[in-house]
mmCIF file of C-alpha atoms in Angstrom:
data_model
loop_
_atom_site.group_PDB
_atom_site.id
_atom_site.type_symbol
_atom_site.label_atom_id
_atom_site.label_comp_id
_atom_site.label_asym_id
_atom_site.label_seq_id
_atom_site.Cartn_x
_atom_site.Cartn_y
_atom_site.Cartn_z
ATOM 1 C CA UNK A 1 223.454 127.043 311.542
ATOM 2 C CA UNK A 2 223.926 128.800 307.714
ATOM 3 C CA UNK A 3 221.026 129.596 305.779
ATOM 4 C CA UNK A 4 219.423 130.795 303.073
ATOM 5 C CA UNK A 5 216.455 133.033 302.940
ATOM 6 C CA UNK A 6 214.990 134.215 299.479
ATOM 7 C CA UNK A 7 213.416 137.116 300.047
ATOM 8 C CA UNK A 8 212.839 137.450 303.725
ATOM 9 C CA UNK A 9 211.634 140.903 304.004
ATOM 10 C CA UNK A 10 207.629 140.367 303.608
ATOM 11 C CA UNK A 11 205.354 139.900 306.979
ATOM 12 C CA UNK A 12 206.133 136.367 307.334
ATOM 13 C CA UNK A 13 210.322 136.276 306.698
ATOM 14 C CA UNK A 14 210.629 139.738 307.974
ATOM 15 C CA UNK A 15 209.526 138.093 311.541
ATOM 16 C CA UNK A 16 211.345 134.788 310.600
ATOM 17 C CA UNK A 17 214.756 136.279 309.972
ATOM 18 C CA UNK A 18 215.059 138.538 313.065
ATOM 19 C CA UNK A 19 214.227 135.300 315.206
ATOM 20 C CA UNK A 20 216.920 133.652 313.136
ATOM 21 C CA UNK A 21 219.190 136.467 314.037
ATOM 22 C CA UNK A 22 218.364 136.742 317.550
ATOM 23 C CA UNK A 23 219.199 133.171 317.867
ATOM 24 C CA UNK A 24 222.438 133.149 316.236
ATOM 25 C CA UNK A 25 221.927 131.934 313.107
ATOM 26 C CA UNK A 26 224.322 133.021 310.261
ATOM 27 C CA UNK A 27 221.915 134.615 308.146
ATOM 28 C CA UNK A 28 222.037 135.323 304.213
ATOM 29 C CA UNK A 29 219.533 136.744 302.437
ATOM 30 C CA UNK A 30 219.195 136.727 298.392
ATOM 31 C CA UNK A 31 216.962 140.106 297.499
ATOM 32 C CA UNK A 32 216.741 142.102 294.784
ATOM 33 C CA UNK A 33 216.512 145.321 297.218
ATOM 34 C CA UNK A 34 219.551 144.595 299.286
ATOM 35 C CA UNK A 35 216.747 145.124 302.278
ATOM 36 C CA UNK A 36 216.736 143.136 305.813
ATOM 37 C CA UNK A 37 217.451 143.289 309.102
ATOM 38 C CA UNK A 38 220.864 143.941 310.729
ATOM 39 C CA UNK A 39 223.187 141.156 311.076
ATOM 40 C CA UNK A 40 222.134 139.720 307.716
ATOM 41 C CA UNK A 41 224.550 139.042 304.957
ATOM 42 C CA UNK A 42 222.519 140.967 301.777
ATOM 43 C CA UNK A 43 222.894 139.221 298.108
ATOM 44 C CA UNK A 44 221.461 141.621 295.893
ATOM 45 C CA UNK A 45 220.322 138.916 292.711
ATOM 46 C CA UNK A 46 217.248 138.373 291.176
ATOM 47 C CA UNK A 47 216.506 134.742 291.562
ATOM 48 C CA UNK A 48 214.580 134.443 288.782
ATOM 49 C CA UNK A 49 217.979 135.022 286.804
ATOM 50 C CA UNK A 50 218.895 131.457 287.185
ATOM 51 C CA UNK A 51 222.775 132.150 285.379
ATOM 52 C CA UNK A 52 223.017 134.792 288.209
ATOM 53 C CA UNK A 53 221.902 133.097 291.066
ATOM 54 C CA UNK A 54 223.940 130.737 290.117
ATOM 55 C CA UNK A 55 227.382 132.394 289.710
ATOM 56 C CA UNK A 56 226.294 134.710 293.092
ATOM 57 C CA UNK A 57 225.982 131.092 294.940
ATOM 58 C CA UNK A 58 228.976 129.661 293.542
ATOM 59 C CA UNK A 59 230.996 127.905 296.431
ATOM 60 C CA UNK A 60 228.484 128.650 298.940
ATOM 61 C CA UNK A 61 226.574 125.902 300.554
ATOM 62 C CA UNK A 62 224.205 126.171 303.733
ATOM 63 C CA UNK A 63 222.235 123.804 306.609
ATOM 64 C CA UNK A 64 218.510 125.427 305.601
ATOM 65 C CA UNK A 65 217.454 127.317 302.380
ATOM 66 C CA UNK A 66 214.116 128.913 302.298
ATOM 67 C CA UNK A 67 212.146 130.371 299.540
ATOM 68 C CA UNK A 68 209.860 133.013 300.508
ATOM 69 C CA UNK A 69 209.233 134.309 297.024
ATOM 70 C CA UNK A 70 208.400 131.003 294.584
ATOM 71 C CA UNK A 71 205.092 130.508 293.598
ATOM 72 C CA UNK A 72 204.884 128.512 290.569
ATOM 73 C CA UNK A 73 206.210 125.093 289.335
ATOM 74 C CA UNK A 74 208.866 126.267 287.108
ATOM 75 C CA UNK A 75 210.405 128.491 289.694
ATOM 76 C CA UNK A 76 210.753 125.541 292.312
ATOM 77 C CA UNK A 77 212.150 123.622 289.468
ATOM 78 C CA UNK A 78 214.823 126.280 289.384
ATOM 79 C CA UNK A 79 215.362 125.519 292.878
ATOM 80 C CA UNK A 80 215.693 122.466 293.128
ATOM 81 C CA UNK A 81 218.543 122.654 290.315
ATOM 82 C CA UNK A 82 220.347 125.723 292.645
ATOM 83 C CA UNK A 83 220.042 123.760 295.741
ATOM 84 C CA UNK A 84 220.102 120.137 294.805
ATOM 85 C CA UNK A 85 224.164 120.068 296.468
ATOM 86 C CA UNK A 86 223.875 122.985 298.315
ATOM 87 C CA UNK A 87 221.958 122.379 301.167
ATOM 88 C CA UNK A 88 221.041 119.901 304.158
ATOM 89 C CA UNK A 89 216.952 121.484 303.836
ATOM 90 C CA UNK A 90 215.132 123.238 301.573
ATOM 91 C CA UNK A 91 211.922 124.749 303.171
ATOM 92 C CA UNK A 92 209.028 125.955 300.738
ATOM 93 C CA UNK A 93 206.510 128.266 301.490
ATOM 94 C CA UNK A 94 203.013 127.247 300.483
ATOM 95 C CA UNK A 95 199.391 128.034 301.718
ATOM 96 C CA UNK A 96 197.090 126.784 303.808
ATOM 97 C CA UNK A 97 194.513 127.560 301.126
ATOM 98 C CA UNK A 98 195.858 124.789 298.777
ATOM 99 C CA UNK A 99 193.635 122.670 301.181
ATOM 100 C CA UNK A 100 190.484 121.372 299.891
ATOM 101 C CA UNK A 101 187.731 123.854 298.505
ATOM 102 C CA UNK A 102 184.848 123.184 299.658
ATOM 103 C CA UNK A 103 185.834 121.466 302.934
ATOM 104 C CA UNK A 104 184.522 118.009 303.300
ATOM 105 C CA UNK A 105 185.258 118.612 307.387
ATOM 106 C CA UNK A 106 185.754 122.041 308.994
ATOM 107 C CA UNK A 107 188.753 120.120 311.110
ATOM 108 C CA UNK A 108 192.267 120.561 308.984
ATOM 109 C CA UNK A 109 195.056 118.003 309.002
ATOM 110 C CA UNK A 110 198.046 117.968 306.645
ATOM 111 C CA UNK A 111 196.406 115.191 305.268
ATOM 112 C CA UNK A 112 193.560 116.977 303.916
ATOM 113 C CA UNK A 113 193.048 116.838 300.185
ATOM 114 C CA UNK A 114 194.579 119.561 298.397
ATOM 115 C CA UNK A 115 192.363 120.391 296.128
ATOM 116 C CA UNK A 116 191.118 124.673 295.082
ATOM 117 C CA UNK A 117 188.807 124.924 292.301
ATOM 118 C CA UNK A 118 188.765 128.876 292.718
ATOM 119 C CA UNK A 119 192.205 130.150 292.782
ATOM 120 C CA UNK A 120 194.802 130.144 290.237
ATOM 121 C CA UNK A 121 197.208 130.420 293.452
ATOM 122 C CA UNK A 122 196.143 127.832 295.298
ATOM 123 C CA UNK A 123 196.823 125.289 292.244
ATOM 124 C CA UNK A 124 199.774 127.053 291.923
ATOM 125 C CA UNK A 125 200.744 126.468 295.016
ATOM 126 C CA UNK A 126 199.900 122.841 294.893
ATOM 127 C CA UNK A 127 201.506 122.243 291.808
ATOM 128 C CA UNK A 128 204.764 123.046 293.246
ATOM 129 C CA UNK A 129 204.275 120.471 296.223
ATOM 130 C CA UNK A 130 203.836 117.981 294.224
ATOM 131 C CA UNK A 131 207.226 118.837 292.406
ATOM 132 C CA UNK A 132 208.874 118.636 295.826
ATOM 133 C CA UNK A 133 207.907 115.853 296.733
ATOM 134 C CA UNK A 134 208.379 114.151 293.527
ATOM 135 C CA UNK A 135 211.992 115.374 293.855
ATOM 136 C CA UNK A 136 212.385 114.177 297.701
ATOM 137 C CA UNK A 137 210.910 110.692 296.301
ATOM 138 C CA UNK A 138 213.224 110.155 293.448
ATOM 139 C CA UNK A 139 216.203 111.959 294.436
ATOM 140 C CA UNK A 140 216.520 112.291 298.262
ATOM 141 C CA UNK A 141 215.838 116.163 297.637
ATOM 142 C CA UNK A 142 215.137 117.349 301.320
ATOM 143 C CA UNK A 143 212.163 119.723 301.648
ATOM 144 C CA UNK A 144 210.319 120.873 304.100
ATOM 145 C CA UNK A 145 207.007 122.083 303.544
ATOM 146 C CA UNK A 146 204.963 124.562 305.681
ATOM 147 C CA UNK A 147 201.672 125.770 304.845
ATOM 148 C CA UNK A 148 200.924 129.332 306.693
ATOM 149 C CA UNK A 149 197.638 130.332 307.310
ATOM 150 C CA UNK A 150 196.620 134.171 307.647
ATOM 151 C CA UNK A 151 199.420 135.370 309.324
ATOM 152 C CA UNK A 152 199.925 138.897 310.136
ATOM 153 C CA UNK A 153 202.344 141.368 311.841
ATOM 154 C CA UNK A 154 202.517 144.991 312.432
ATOM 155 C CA UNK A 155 202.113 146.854 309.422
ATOM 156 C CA UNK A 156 198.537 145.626 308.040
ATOM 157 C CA UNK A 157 195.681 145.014 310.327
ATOM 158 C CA UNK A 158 194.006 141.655 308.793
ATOM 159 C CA UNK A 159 190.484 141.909 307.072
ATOM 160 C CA UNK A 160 189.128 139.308 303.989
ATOM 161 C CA UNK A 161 187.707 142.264 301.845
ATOM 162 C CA UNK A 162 190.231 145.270 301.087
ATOM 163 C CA UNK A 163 190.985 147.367 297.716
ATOM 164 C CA UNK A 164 195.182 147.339 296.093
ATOM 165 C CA UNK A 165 196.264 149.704 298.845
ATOM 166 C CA UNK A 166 195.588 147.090 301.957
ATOM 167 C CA UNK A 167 193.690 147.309 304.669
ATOM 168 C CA UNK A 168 193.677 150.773 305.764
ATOM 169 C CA UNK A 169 191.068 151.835 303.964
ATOM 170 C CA UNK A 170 189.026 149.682 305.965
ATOM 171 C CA UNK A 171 189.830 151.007 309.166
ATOM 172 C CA UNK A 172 189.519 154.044 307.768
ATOM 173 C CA UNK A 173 185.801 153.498 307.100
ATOM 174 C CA UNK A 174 185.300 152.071 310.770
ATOM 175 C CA UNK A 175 186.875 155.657 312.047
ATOM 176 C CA UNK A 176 184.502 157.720 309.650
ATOM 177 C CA UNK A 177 181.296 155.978 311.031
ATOM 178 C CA UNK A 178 181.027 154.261 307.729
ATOM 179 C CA UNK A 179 179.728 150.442 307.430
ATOM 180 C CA UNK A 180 182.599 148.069 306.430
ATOM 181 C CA UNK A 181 181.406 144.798 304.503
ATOM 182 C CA UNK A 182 181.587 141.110 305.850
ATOM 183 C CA UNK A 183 181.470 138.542 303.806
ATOM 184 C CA UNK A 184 178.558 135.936 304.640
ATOM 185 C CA UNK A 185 176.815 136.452 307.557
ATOM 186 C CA UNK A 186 180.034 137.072 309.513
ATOM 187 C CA UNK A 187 179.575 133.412 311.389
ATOM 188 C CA UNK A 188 182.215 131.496 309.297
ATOM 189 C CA UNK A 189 185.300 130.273 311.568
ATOM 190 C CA UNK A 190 188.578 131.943 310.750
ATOM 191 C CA UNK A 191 192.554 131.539 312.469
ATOM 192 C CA UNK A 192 194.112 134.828 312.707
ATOM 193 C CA UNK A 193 198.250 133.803 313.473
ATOM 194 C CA UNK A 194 200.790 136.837 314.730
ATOM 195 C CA UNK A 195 203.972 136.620 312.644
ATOM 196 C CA UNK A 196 205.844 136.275 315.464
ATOM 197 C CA UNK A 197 204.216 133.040 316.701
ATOM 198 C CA UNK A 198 204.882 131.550 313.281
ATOM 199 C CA UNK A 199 208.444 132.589 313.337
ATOM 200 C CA UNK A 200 208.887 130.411 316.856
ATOM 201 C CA UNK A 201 206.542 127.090 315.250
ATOM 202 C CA UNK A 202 209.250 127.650 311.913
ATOM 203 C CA UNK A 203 212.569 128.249 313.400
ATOM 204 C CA UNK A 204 211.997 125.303 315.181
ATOM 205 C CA UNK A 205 211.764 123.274 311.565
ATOM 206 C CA UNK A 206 214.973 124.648 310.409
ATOM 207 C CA UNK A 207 217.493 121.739 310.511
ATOM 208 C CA UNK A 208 215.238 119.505 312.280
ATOM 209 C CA UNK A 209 215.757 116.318 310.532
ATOM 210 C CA UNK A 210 212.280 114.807 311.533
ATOM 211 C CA UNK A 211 211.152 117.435 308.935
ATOM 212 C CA UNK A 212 212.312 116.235 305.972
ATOM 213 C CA UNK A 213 209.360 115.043 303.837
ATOM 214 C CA UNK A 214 206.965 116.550 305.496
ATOM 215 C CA UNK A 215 204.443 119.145 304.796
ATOM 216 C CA UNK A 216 203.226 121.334 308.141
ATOM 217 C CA UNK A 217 200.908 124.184 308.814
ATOM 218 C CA UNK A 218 201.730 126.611 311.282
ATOM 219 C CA UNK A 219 198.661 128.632 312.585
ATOM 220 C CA UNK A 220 197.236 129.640 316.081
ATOM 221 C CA UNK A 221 194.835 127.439 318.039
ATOM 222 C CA UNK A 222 192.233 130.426 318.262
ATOM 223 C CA UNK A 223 189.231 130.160 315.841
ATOM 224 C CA UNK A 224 186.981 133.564 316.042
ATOM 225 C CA UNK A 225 183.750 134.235 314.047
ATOM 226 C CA UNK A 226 184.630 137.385 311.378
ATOM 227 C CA UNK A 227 182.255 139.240 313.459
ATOM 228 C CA UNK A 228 184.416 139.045 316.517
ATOM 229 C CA UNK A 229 186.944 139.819 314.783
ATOM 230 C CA UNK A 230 185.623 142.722 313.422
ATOM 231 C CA UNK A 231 184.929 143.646 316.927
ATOM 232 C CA UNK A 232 188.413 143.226 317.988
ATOM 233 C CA UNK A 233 189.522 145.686 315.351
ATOM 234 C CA UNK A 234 186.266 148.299 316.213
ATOM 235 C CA UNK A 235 187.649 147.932 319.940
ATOM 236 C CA UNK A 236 191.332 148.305 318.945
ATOM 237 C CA UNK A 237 190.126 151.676 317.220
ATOM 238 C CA UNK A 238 188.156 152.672 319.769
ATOM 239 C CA UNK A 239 184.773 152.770 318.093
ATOM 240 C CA UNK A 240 181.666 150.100 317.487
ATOM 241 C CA UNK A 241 181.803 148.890 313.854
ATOM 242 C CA UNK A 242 178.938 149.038 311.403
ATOM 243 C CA UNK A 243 178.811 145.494 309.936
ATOM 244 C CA UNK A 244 177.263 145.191 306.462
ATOM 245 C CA UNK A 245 177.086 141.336 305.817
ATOM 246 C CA UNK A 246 176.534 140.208 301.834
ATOM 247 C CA UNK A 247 177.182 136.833 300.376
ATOM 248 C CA UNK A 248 180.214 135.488 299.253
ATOM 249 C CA UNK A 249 178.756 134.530 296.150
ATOM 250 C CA UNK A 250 177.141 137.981 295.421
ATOM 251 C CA UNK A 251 180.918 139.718 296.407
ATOM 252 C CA UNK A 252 182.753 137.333 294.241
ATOM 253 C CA UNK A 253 180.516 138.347 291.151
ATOM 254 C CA UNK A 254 180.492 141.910 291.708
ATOM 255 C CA UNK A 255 184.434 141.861 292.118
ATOM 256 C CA UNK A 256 186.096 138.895 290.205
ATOM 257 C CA UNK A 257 189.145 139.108 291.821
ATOM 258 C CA UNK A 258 187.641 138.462 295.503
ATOM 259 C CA UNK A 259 186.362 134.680 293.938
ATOM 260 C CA UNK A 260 189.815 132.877 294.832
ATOM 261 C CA UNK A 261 190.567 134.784 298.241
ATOM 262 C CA UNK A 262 186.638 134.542 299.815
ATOM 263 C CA UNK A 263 185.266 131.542 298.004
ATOM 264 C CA UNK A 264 188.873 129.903 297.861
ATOM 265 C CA UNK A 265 189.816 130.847 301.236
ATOM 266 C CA UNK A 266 188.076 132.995 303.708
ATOM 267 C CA UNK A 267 184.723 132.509 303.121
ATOM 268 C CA UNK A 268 185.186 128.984 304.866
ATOM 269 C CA UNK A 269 184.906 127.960 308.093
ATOM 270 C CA UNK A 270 188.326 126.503 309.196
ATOM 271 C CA UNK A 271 189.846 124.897 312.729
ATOM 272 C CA UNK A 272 193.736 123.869 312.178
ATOM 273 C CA UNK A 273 194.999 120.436 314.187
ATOM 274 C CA UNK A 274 198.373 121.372 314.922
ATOM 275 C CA UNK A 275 199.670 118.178 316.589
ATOM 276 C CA UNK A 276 201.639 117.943 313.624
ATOM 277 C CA UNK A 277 203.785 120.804 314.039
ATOM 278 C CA UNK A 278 203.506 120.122 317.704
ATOM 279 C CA UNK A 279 205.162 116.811 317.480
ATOM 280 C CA UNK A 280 208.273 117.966 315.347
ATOM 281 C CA UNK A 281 208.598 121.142 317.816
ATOM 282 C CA UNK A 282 208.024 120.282 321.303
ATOM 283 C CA UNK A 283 206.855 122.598 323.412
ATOM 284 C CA UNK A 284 205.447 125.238 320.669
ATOM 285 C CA UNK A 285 202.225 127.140 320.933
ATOM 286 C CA UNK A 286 201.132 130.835 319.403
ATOM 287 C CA UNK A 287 200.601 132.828 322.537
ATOM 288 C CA UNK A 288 199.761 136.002 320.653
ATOM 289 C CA UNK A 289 195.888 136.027 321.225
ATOM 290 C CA UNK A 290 194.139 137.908 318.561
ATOM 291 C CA UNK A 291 192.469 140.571 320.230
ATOM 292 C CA UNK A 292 196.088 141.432 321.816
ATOM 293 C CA UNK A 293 197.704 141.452 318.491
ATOM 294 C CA UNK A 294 195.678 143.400 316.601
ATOM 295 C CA UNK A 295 195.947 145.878 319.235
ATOM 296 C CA UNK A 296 199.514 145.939 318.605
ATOM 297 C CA UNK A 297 198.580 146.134 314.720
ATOM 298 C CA UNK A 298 196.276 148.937 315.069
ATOM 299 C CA UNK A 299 198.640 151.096 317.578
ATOM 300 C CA UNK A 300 201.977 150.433 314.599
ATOM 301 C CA UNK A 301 199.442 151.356 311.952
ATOM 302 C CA UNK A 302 198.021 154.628 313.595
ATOM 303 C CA UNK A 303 201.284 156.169 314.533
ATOM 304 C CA UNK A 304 203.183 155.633 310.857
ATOM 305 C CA UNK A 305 201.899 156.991 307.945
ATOM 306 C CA UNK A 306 203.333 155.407 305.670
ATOM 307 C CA UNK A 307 201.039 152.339 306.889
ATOM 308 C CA UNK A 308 197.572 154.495 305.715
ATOM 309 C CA UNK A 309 197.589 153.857 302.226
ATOM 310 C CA UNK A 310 194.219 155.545 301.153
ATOM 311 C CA UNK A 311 192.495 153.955 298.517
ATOM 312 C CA UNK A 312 189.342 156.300 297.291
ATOM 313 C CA UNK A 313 188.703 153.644 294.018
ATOM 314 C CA UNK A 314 188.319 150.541 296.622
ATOM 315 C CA UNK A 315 185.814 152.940 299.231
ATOM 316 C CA UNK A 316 183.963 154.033 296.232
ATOM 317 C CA UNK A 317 183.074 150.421 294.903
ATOM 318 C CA UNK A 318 182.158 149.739 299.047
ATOM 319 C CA UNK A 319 179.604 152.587 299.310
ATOM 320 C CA UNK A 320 177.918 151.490 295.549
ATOM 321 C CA UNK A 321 177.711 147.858 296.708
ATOM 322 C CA UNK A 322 176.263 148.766 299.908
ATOM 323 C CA UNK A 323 173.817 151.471 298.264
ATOM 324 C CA UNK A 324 172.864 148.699 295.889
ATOM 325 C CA UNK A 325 172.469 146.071 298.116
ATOM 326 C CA UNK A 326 170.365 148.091 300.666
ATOM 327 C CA UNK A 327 168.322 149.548 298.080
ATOM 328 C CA UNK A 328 167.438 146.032 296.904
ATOM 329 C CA UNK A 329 166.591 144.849 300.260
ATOM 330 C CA UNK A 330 164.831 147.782 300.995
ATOM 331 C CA UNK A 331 162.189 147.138 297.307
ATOM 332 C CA UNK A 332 161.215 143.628 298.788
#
């Protein structure tokens, strides 16, 4: 099999393209870094320099093309003029937070609505579905969609509240004693999914012919409360984290930028049916429980540096809001 990654050095293709590798694919990736793993070809080309891409591509066709890097309509329009004779698949990357905001039913299917009032992403996201699939309709354009979820490897532990410099600075607060903040009351449902379980549920899409027209979500079957999963992480660190829960609503105001990823995402309860992706790979399951993988997270994380990206503006806005809020609660 030839293909095609774009990008493919993030937590998701990073995880994607070794599997590819290890299974003999013949692997090119288009960067603008010239980064990857061994036994990649490396195009260095902006994609977004459509004359480029173009002339870098010339002569070149391959069985699967994936875009790790397109997020808005006119960039899969690009695409789909690269690729239209170039390629036997085209997978795009979307979200699983395209799917509808609020939830009418805690239960997600591909064939929830998509539908995100709070996130400019989101609709981004969906915008560019419906693109595809206007292009598959009319023109026999073959995509493959697939919708991840919050999918994580070894370099960022995953939390729903952190500052520009990740998640460390989280962790860091567990390991100084200091109270972290949880969104809600820490009850809503969440799907944690190790990279390398999505990499098996989406090399197993790649030239599968049953794919073709289809949009997928690839997640874990484990649902965990955001207080166990704090937990996890406190246990993984080796200390009992100090839980400060606040609403979603009352985060979202304080810090605009939180209103698309809690109250477009995180902030609700999900559970992902994944007969879907089930069906088109027989035999695939994630078998990376959470509590194991974050383990795994924590230990990468701990023992390179470069990982603990301290962020003193983000734990300075934590230790006002929680002053604030516990000073309010405290005058009632």
């Amino acid at each position: 099999m030839k293909a095609l990654f774009i990008g493919g050095t993030g937590t998701i293709s990073s995880a994607i393209s070794s599997l590819a590798i290890e299974k003999g694919v013949e692997l090119t990736l288009l960067t603008r870094s010239g980064n990857g793993p061994e036994g990649a070809e490396r195009l260095i080309c902006d994609v977004n320099d459509e004359d480029r891409a173009f002339s870098v591509l010339k002569g070149r066709s391959f069985d699967v093309v994936v875009d790790f890097v397109a997020f808005r309509p006119e960039q899969v329009e690009r695409d789909i003029r690269l690729f239209q004779e170039r390629t036997g698949q085209y997978i795009f990357i979307s979200s699983a937070s395209t799917y509808q905001k609020p939830l009418a039913h805690p239960v997600i299917t591909e064939s929830t609505p998509l539908y995100n009032p709070y996130w400019q992403y989101a609709r981004d996201k969906i915008a560019c579905e419906t693109l595809l699939m206007a292009a598959y309709r009319s023109t026999a354009f073959p995509v493959t969609i697939v919708r991840p979820s919050h999918t994580y490897g070894d370099c960022s532990v995953p939390v729903a509240i952190h500052g520009a410099q990740g998640s460390w600075q989280v962790l860091a607060r567990m390991l100084e004693g200091k109270p972290v903040i949880v969104h809600g009351d820490g009850l809503s449902l969440w799907t944690f999914t190790h990279n390398t379980d999505f990499a098996r549920g989406f090399y197993g899409l790649m030239g599968n012919p049953h794919a073709i027209g289809e949009a997928v979500h690839i997640t874990s079957d484990e649902t965990l409360t955001w207080n166990a999963a704090f937990a996890a992480i406190g246990r993984a660190l080796g200390v009992e984290p100090i839980l400060q829960h606040i609403s979603s609503d009352l985060l979202s105001a304080l810090r605009p930028e939180l209103l698309g990823t809690l109250l477009g995402d995180k902030a609700n309860s999900v559970i992902f049916d994944n007969s879907k992706i089930k069906r088109l790979v027989p035999g695939f399951f994630a078998t990376v429980r959470f509590d194991e993988g974050v383990r795994r997270t924590v230990e990468y994380v701990r023992s390179h540096p470069e990982c603990q990206k301290a962020d003193p503006e983000f734990d300075a806005w934590c230790d006002r809001v929680i002053k604030a809020y516990s000073s309010c609660v405290r005058s009632f």
